[in-house]
Coordinates of C-alpha atoms in Angstrom, one line a residue:
Chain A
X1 CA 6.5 -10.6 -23.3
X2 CA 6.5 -8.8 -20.0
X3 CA 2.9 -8.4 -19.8
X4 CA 3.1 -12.1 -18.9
X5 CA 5.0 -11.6 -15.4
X6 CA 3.4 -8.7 -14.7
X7 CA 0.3 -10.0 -14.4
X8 CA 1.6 -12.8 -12.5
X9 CA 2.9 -10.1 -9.9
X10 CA -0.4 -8.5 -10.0
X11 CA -2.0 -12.0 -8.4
X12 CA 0.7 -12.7 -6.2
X13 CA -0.3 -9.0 -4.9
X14 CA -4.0 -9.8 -4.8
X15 CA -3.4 -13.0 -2.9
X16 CA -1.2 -11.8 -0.4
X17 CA -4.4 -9.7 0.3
X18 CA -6.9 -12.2 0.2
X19 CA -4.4 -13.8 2.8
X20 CA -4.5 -10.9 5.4
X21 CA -8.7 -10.5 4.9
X22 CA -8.9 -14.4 5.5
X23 CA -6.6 -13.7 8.8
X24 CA -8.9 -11.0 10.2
X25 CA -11.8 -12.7 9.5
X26 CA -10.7 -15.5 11.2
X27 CA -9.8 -13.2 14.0
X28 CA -13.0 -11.6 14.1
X29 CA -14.0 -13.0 17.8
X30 CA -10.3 -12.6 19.3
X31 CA -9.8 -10.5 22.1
X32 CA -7.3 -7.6 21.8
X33 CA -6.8 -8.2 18.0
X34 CA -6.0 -5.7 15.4
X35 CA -7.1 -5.9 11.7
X36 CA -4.5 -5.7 9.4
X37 CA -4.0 -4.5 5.8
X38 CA -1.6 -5.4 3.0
X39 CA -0.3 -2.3 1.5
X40 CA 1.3 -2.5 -2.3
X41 CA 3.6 -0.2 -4.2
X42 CA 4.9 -0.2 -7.8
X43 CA 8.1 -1.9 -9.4
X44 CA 10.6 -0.3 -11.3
X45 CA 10.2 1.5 -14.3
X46 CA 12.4 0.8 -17.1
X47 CA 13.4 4.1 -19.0
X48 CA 13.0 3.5 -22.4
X49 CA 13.6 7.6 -23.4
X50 CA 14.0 10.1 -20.9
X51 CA 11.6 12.8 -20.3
X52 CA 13.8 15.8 -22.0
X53 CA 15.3 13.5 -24.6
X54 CA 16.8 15.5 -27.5
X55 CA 14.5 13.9 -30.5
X56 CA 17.3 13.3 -33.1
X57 CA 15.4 13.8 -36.5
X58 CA 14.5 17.5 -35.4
X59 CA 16.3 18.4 -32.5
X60 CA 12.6 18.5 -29.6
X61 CA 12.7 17.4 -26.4
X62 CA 10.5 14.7 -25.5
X63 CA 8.3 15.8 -23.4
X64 CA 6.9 13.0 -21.2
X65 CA 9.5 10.1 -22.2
X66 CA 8.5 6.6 -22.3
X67 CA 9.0 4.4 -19.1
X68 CA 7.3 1.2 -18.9
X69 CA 6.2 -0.6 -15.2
X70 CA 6.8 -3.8 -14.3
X71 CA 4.4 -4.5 -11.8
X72 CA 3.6 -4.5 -8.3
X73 CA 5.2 -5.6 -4.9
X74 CA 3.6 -5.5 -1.0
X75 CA 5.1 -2.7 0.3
X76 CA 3.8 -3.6 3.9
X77 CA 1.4 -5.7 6.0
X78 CA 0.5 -3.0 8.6
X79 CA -1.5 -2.8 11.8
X80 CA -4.4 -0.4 12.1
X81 CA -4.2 1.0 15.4
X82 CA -8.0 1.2 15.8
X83 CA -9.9 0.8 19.5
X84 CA -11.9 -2.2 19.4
X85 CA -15.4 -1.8 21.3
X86 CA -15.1 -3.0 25.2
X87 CA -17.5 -5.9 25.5
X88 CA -18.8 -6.2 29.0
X89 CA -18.3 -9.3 30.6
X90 CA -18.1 -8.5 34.4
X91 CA -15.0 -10.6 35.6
X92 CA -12.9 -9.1 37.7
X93 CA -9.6 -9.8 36.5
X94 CA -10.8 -8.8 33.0
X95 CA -9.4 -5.7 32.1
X96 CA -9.4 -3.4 29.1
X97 CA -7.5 -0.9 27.7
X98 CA -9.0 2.5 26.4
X99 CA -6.4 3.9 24.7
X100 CA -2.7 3.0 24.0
X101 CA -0.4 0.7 25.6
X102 CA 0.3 -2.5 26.5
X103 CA 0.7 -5.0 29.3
X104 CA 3.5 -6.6 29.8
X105 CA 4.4 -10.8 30.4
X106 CA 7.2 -12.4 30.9
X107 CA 7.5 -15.5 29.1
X108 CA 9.0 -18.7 30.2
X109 CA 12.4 -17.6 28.5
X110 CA 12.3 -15.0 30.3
X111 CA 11.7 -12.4 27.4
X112 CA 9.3 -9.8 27.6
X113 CA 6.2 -9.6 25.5
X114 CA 3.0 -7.3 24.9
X115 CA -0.5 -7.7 24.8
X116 CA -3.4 -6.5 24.8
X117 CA -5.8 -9.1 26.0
X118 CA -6.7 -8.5 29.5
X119 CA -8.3 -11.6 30.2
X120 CA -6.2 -12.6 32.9
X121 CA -6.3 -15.4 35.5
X122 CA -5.0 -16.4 38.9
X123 CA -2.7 -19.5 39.4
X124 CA -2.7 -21.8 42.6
X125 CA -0.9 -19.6 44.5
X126 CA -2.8 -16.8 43.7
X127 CA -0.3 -14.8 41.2
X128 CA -2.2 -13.2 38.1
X129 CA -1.4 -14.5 34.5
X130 CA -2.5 -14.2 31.2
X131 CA -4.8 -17.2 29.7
X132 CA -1.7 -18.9 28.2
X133 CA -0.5 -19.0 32.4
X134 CA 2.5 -16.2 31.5
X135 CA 3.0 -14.1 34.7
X136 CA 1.9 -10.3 34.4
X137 CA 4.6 -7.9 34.9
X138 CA 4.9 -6.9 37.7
X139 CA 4.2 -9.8 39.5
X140 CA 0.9 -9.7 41.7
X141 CA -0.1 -12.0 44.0
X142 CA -4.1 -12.0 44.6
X143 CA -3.9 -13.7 48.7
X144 CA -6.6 -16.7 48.6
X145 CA -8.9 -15.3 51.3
X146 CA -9.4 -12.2 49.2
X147 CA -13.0 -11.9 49.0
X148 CA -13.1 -9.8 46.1
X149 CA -10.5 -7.3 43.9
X150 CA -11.0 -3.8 42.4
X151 CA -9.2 -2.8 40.1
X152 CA -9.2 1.2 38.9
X153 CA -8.6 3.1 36.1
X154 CA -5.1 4.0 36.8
X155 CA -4.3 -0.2 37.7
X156 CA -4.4 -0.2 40.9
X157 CA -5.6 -3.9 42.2
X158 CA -7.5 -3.1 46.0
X159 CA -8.8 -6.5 47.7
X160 CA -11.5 -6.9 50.2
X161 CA -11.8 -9.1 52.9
X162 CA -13.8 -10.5 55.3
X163 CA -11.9 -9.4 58.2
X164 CA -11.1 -5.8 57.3
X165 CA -14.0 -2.9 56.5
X166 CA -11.2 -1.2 54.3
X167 CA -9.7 -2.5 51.0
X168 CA -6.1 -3.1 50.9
X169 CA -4.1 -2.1 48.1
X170 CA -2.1 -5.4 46.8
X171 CA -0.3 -4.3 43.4
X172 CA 0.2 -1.9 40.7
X173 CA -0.7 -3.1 37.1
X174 CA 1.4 -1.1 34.6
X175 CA 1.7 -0.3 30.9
X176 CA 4.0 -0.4 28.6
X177 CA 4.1 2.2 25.5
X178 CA 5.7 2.6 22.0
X179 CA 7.3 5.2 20.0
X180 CA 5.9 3.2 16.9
X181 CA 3.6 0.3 18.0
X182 CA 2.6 -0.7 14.6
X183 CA 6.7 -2.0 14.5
X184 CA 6.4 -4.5 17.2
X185 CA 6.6 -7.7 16.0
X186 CA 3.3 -10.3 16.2
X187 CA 4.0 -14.3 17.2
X188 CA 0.6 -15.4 17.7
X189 CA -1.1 -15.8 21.3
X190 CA -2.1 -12.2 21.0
X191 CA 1.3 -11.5 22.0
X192 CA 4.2 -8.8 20.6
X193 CA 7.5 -8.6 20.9
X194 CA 9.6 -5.2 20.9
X195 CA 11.7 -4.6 17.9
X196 CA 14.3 -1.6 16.5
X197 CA 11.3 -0.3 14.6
X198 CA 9.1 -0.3 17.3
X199 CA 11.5 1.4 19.7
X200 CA 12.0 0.5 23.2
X201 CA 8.8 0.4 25.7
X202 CA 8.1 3.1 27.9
X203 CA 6.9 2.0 30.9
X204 CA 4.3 3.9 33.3
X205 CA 0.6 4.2 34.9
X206 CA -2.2 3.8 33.3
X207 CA -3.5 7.1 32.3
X208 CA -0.5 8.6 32.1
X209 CA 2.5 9.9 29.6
X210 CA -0.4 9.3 27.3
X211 CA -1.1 5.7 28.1
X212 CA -4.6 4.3 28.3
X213 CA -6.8 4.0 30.8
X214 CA -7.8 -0.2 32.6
X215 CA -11.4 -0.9 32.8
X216 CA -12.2 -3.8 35.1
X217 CA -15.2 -6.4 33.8
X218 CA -14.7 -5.4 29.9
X219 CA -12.2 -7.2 27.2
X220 CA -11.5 -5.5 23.9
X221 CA -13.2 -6.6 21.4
X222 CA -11.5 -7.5 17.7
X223 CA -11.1 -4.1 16.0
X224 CA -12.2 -6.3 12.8
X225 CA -14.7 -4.8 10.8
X226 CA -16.6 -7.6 8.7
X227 CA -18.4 -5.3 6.3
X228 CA -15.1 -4.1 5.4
X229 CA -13.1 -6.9 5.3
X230 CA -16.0 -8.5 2.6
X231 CA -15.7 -5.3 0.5
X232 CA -12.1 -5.9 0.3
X233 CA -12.3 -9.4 -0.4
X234 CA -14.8 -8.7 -3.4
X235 CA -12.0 -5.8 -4.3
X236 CA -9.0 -8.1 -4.1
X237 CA -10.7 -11.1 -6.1
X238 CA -12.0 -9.1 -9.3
X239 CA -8.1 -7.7 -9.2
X240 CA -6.7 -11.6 -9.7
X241 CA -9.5 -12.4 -12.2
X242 CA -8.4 -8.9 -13.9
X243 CA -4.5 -9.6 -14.1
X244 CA -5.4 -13.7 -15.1
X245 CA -7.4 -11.7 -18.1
X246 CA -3.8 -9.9 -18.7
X247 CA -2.5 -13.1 -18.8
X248 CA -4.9 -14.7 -21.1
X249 CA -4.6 -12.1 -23.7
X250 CA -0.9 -11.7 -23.6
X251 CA -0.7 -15.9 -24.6
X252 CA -2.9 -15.2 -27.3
X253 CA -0.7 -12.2 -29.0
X254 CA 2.2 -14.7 -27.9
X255 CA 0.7 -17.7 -30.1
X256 CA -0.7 -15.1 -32.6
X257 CA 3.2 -14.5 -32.9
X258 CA 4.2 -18.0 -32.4
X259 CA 1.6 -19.0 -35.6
X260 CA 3.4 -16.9 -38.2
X261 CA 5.3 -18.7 -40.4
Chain B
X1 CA 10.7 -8.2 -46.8
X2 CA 9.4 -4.5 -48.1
X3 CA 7.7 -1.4 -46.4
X4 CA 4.2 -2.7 -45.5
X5 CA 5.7 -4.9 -43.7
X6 CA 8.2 -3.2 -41.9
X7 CA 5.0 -0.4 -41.1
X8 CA 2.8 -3.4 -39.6
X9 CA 6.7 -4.4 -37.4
X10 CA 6.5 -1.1 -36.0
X11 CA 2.6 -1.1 -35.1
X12 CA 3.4 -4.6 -33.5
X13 CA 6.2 -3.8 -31.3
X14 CA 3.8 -0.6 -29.9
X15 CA 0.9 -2.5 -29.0
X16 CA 3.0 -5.1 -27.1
X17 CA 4.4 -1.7 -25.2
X18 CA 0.8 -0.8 -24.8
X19 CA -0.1 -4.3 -23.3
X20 CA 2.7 -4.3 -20.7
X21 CA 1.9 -0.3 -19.8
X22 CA -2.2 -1.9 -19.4
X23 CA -0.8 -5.1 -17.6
X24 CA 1.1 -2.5 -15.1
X25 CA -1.8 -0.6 -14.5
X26 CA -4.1 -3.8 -13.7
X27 CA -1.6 -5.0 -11.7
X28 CA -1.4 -1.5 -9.6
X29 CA -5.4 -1.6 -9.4
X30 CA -4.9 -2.2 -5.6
X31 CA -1.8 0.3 -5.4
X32 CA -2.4 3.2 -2.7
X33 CA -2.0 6.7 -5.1
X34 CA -1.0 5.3 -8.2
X35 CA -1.4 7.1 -11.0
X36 CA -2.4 4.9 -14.2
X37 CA -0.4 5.4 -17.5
X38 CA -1.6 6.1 -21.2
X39 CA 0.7 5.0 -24.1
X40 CA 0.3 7.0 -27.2
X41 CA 0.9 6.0 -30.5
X42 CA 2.6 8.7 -32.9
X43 CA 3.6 9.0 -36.0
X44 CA 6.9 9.2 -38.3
X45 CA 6.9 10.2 -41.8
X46 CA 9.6 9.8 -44.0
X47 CA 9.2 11.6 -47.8
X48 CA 10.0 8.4 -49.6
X49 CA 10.7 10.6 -53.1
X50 CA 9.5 13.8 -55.4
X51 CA 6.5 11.8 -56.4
X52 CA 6.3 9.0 -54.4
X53 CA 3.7 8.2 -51.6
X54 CA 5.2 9.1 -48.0
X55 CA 6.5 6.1 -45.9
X56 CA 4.4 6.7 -42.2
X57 CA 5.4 4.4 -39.1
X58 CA 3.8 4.5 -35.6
X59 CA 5.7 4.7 -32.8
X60 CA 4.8 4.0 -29.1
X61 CA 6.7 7.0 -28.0
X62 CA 4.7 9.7 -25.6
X63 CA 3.6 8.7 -22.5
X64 CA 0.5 10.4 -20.3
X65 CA 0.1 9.9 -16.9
X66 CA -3.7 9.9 -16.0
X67 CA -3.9 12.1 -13.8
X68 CA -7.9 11.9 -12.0
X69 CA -8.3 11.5 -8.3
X70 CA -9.1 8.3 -6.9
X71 CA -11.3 7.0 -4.5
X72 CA -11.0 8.3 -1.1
X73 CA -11.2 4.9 1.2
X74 CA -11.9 5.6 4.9
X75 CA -9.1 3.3 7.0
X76 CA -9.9 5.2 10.0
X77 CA -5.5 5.6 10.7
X78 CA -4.3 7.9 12.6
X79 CA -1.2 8.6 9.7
X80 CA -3.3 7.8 6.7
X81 CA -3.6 10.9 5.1
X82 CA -5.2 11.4 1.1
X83 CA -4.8 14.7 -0.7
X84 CA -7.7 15.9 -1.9
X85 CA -6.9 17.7 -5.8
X86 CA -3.8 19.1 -6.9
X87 CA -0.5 18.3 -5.1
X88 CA 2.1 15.4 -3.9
X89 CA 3.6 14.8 -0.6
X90 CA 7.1 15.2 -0.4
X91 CA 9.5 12.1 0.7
X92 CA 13.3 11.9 1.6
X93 CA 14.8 9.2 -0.3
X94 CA 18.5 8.2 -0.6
X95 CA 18.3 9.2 -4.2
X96 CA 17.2 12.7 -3.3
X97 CA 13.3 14.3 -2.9
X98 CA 10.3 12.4 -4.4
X99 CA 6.9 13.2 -4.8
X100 CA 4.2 10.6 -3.8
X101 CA -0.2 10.8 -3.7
X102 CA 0.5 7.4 -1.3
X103 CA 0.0 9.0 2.5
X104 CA 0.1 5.5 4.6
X105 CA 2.9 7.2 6.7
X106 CA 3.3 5.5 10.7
X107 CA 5.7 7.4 12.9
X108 CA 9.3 5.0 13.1
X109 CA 11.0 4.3 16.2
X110 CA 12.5 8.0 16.3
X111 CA 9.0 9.7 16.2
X112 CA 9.8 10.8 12.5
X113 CA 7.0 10.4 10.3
X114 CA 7.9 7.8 7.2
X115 CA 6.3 6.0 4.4
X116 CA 6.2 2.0 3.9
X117 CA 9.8 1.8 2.9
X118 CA 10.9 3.9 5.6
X119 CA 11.2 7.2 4.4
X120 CA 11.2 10.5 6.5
X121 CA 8.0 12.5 5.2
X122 CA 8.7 16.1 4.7
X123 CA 7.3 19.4 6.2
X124 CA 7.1 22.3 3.4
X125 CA 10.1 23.6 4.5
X126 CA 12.0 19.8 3.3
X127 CA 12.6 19.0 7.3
X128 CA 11.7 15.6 8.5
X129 CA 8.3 15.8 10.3
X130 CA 8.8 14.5 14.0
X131 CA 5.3 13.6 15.7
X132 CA 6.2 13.7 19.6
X133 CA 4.7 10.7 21.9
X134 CA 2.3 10.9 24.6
X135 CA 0.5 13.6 24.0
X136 CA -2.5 12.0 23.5
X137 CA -4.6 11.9 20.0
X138 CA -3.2 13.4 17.3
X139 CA -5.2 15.3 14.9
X140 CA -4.1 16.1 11.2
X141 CA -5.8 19.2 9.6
X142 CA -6.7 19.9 6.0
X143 CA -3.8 22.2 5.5
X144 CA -1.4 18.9 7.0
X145 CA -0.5 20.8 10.8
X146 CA -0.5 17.9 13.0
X147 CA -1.4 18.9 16.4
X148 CA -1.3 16.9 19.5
X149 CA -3.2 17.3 23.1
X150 CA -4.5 20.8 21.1
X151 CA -0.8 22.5 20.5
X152 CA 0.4 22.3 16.9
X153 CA 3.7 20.2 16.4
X154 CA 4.4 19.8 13.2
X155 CA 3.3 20.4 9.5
X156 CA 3.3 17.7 6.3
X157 CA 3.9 19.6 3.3
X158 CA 2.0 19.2 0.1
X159 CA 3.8 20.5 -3.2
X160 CA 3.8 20.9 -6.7
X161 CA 5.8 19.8 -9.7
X162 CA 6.5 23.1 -11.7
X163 CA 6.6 20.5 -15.0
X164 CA 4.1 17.9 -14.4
X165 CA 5.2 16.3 -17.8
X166 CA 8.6 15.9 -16.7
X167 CA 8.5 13.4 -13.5
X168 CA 9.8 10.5 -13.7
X169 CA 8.0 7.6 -12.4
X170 CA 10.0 5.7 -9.7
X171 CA 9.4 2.6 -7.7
X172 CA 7.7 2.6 -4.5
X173 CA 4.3 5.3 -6.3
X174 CA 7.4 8.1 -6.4
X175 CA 8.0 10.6 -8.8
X176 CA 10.9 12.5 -9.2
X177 CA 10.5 15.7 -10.7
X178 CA 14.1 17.1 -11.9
X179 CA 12.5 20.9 -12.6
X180 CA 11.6 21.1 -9.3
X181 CA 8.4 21.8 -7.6
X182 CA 6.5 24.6 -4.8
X183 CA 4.8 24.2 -2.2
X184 CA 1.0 24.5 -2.3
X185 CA -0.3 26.9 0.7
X186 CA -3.9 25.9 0.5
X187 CA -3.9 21.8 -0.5
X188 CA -6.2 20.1 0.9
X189 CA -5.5 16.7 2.9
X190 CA -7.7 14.2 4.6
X191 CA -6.6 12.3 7.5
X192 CA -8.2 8.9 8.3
X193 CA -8.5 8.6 4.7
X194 CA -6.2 6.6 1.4
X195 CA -6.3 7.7 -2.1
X196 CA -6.6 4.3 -3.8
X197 CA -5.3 3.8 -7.5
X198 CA -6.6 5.6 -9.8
X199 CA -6.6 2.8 -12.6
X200 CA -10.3 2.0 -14.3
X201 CA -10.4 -1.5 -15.1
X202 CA -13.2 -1.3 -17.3
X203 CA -11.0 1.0 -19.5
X204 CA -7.9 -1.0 -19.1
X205 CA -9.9 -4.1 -20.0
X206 CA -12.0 -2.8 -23.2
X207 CA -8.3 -1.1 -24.4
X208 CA -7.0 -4.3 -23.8
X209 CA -9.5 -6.1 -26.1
X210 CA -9.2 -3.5 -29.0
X211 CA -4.7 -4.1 -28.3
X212 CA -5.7 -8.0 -28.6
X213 CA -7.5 -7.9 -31.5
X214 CA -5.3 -5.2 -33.6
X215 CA -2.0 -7.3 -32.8
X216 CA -3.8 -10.4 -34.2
X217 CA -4.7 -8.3 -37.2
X218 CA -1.2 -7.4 -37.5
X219 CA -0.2 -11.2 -37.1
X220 CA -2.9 -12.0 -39.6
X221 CA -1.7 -8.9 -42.5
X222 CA 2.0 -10.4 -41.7
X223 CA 1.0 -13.8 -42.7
X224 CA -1.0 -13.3 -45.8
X225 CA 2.1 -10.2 -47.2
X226 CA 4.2 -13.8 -46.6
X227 CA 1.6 -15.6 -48.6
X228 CA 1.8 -13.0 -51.3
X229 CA 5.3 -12.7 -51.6
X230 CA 5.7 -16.3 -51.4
X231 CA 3.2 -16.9 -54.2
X232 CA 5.4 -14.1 -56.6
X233 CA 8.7 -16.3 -55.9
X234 CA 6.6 -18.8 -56.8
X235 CA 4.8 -17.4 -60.3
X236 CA 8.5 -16.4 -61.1
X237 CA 10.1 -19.9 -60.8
X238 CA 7.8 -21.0 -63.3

C-alpha cells in the first residue's frame, strides 16, 4: 500500500512549511530579515508501461502509459530577495540599504560575514560595530570629540566638531555584492556567510556596480508579510489534514483487505 | 476460485493504483507547476465461447494528465516566472532536455539561470540563459526577454511537446517528451508570479471516497463468493 507513505511524505512536506511560516513570523520585527519559502517538487515515478508500449493482444501503442508518483520532497527553502520598508528611526549610525548588497564584519575568527542590519554601534574606543560588537569592515574609528557624523548615500562617514566649521571625512563604509545572494548561507544574528553557490563577494561603493544605496537614521524593516504568511499557514494545514485523510482511507482498504478470510 | 472472482481481483488491484495516483496528487497539492494525474479504468474482453457470455476485466491502464492552469500566486521574485496557457520551460538536465510549468529559477554562482536542483534554464535556442550582475533591476517580459538597466540580455524560452500524450513524468515537476517539442513564439510568461499545483482537493477527496467505498464493496462481494463457495463444499460433503 503505497498510498500509506505517500501521504506520510505529503505531511512531512506540509510541515516543513508550517516550519519556515512559523520562522518568519517570528521574525516579523527583525531588522534586515528576509522571508523565506519552502519550495516542493515531485518523487519519482515508477513506470509501470511506457508511453508507446506495443499492446500485445492487438499490436497499439499505448498512448499515455501508466506511471504512478510517489510523493513529494522539498526541493528548496529559498530567500525572497524582497526590499523591506526603511523604518525611520533617526540614529546616526543607523544605516539602510536600498537596494542590493551587504556589509561586511569580521567575526572574532576572523571570517567574514554579511548583513544587512545596519544598526550599528560604537565601542569604547570609538570603532563602529554591529549590535553583536563585530567590527565593520573596513574598520572606522568615530574620534570621541566628534560632535556629530553624517553619513551619505554613497558611505561616506563625515564628522563634525566643535573646533572645525568644515566636516572631516573619517571612513568609507563599503558593500559587498553577490552573483547569487539567495546561495549565501544563514547562521542566525542576521548574519551570512559566503558559499560556492553564492559566489564570491564583490566588493565596492555604495551605489555602484549595481550596489545599493546607505541611508543614515532608517533600518530595514522585516520584508515579512503577515497577511501572507497566514494565508499560507491556512494553505499548508488543510494540505496535512488532506494527506492524514489519504492515510485514513488507505488503513481502511488495508483492514477491508486484512478482514477477508 | 472461478471468474467473478478473478473480475472483482482485477477491479481491486486498479482502485489501489487509483488510490496511490490520488495520494500523489494530495501529496503535490503544494507542488509549484504540478500537473495532477487521472487514472482510467478500461476494459478487456475475452470471448469466453460460441455461446457463452463474454469474460470482461478492468484494467487500470491509461493515464491523463490534467492539464488546467493553476493559480497564479504573486511571490513578488525577481526569477519567479508562471506561464500563462499553453507551453513548458525548457531545463538542462544530465539525463538530457525536460520540460517543466515550475519557474522558481535564481541565477547560480555563474550568473546562469537554474531551477531548485540546479539546472541551467534554457533560451529557445537550448543555450543556457546567463543573467549578467550589476546592472541594476532586472525585468522579465511576457514573451521571457530579460532585460537589465533597459538593454535586453537574454531570453527564457517557452516550448511545446509535439505529443502531449507521450511525456513522461519525471521527478523534480519534469517531463520528458521523447517526440520532441517547438518553441512557442507568442507564450505568455509572468514574472513575479508561481503557477501553484494544479490538483483540486475537493475532487481528489470526493474520488477518493467513491475508491474507498467500491474497494470495500469489492472486499465485501469477495467474502460472501467465499461464503458461497464454502457453503457448496459444504452441501456436497453431506
Amino acid at each position: 500500500m503505497r498510498a500509506l507513505k505517500i501521504a506520510a511524505a505529503g505531511m512531512t512536506a506540509q510541515q516543513m512549511r508550517v516550519e519556515v511560516i512559523s520562522n518568519n513570523l517570528a521574525n516579523m520585527n527583525t531588522t534586515g530579515y528576509n522571508a523565506r519559502r519552502a519550495e516542493f517538487a515531485d518523487l519519482h515515478y515508477q513506470q509501470l508501461a511506457r508511453p508507446g508500449t506495443i499492446n500485445a493482444s492487438d499490436g497499439t501503442a499505448l498512448p499515455t502509459g501508466v506511471q504512478l508518483g510517489l510523493g513529494v520532497r522539498a526541493s528548496a527553502v529559498s530567500v525572497m530577495l524582497a526590499q523591506g520598508s526603511l523604518a525611520a528611526t533617526g540614529g546616526d549610525l543607523d544605516v539602510a540599504i536600498e537596494g542590493d548588497g551587504y556589509l561586511e564584519v569580521t567575526l572574532p575568527s576572523g571570517v567574514s560575514a554579511y548583513t544587512r542590519d545596519g544598526a550599528l554601534k560604537l565601542t569604547g574606543d570609538g570603532l563602529i560595530v554591529t549590535s553583536d560588537g563585530y567590527s565593520v569592515v573596513p574598520d572606522i574609528t568615530i574620534p570621541s570629540d566628534t560632535r556629530s557624523v553624517s553619513i551619505n548615500a554613497e558611505g561616506e562617514i563625515y564628522g563634525y566638531f566643535v573646533d572645525q566649521i568644515e566636516p572631516q571625512l573619517l571612513g568609507q563604509l563599503t558593500l559587498a555584492g553577490f552573483t547569487n545572494s539567495k546561495g549565501l548561507e544563514a547562521i542566525g544574528s542576521n548574519l551570512f556567510l559566503e558559499t560556492p553557490a553564492s559566489g564570491p563577494s564583490a566588493v565596492g561603493t555604495p551605489g555602484e556596480d549595481g550596489l545599493g544605496v546607505l541611508r543614515q537614521g532608517y533600518l530595514e524593516d522585516s520584508s515579512v508579510d503577515p497577511v501572507r504568511e497566514v494565508t499560507d499557514l491556512i494553505e499548508a494545514q488543510r494540505g496535512y489534514e488532506l494527506n492524514s485523510k489519504v492515510i485514513t482511507a488507505a488503513d481502511q482498504m488495508l483492514s477491508a483487505m486484512v478482514q477477508l478470510r | 476460485m472461478d471468474n467473478a472472482s478473478y473480475t472483482t481481483l482485477t477491479r481491486q488491484s486498479g482502485l489501489m493504483r487509483e488510490m496511490q495516483t490520488l495520494a500523489n496528487n494530495i501529496a503535490n497539492a503544494s507542488t509549484t507547476g504540478f500537473r495532477a494525474e487521472e487514472v482510467m479504468f478500461s476494459e478487456h474482453i475475452k470471448a469466453l465461447g460460441p455461446s457463452a457470455s463474454s469474460l470482461s476485466m478492468a484494467t487500470a491502464a491509461v493515464r491523463n494528465t490534467v492539464d488546467t492552469q493553476g493559480t497564479l500566486t504573486q511571490t513578488g521574485g525577481t526569477f519567479d516566472l508562471a506561464i500563462e496557457g499553453d507551453g513548458f520551460f525548457l531545463i538542462e538536465t544530465p539525463n538530457g532536455q525536460r520540460l517543466t510549468r515550475a519557474g522558481a529559477f535564481t541565477p547560480n554562482e555563474n550568473g546562469d539561470l537554474v531551477t531548485a536542483d540546479g539546472y541551467p534554464v534554457l533560451d529557445p535556442g537550448g543555450a543556457p540563459v546567463f543573467v549578467p550582475q550589476g546592472l541594476g533591476s532586472v525585468g522579465i517580459g511576457a514573451d521571457g526577454t530579460i532585460s537589465a538597466g533597459g538593454q535586453p540580455v537574454g531570453q527564457v524560452g517557452l516550448v511545446r511537446p509535439l505529443e502531449p500524450a507521450q511525456m513522461i513524468r519525471e521527478s523534480g515537476v519534469m517531463f520528458d517528451a521523447p517526440d520532441g517539442f517547438e518553441a512557442i513564439p507568442d507564450g505568455r510568461m509572468l514574472q513575479g508570479f508561481l503557477e501553484a499545483s494544479n490538483v483540486n482537493p475537493i475532487l481528489q477527496v470526493s474520488r477518493m471516497i467513491e475508491v474507498q467505498r467500491a474497494y470495500e464493496l469489492g472486499q465485501n462481494f469477495l467474502d460472501k463468493e467465499d461464503e458461497r463457495i464454502r457453503s457448496v463444499i459444504e452441501a456436497m460433503r453431506r
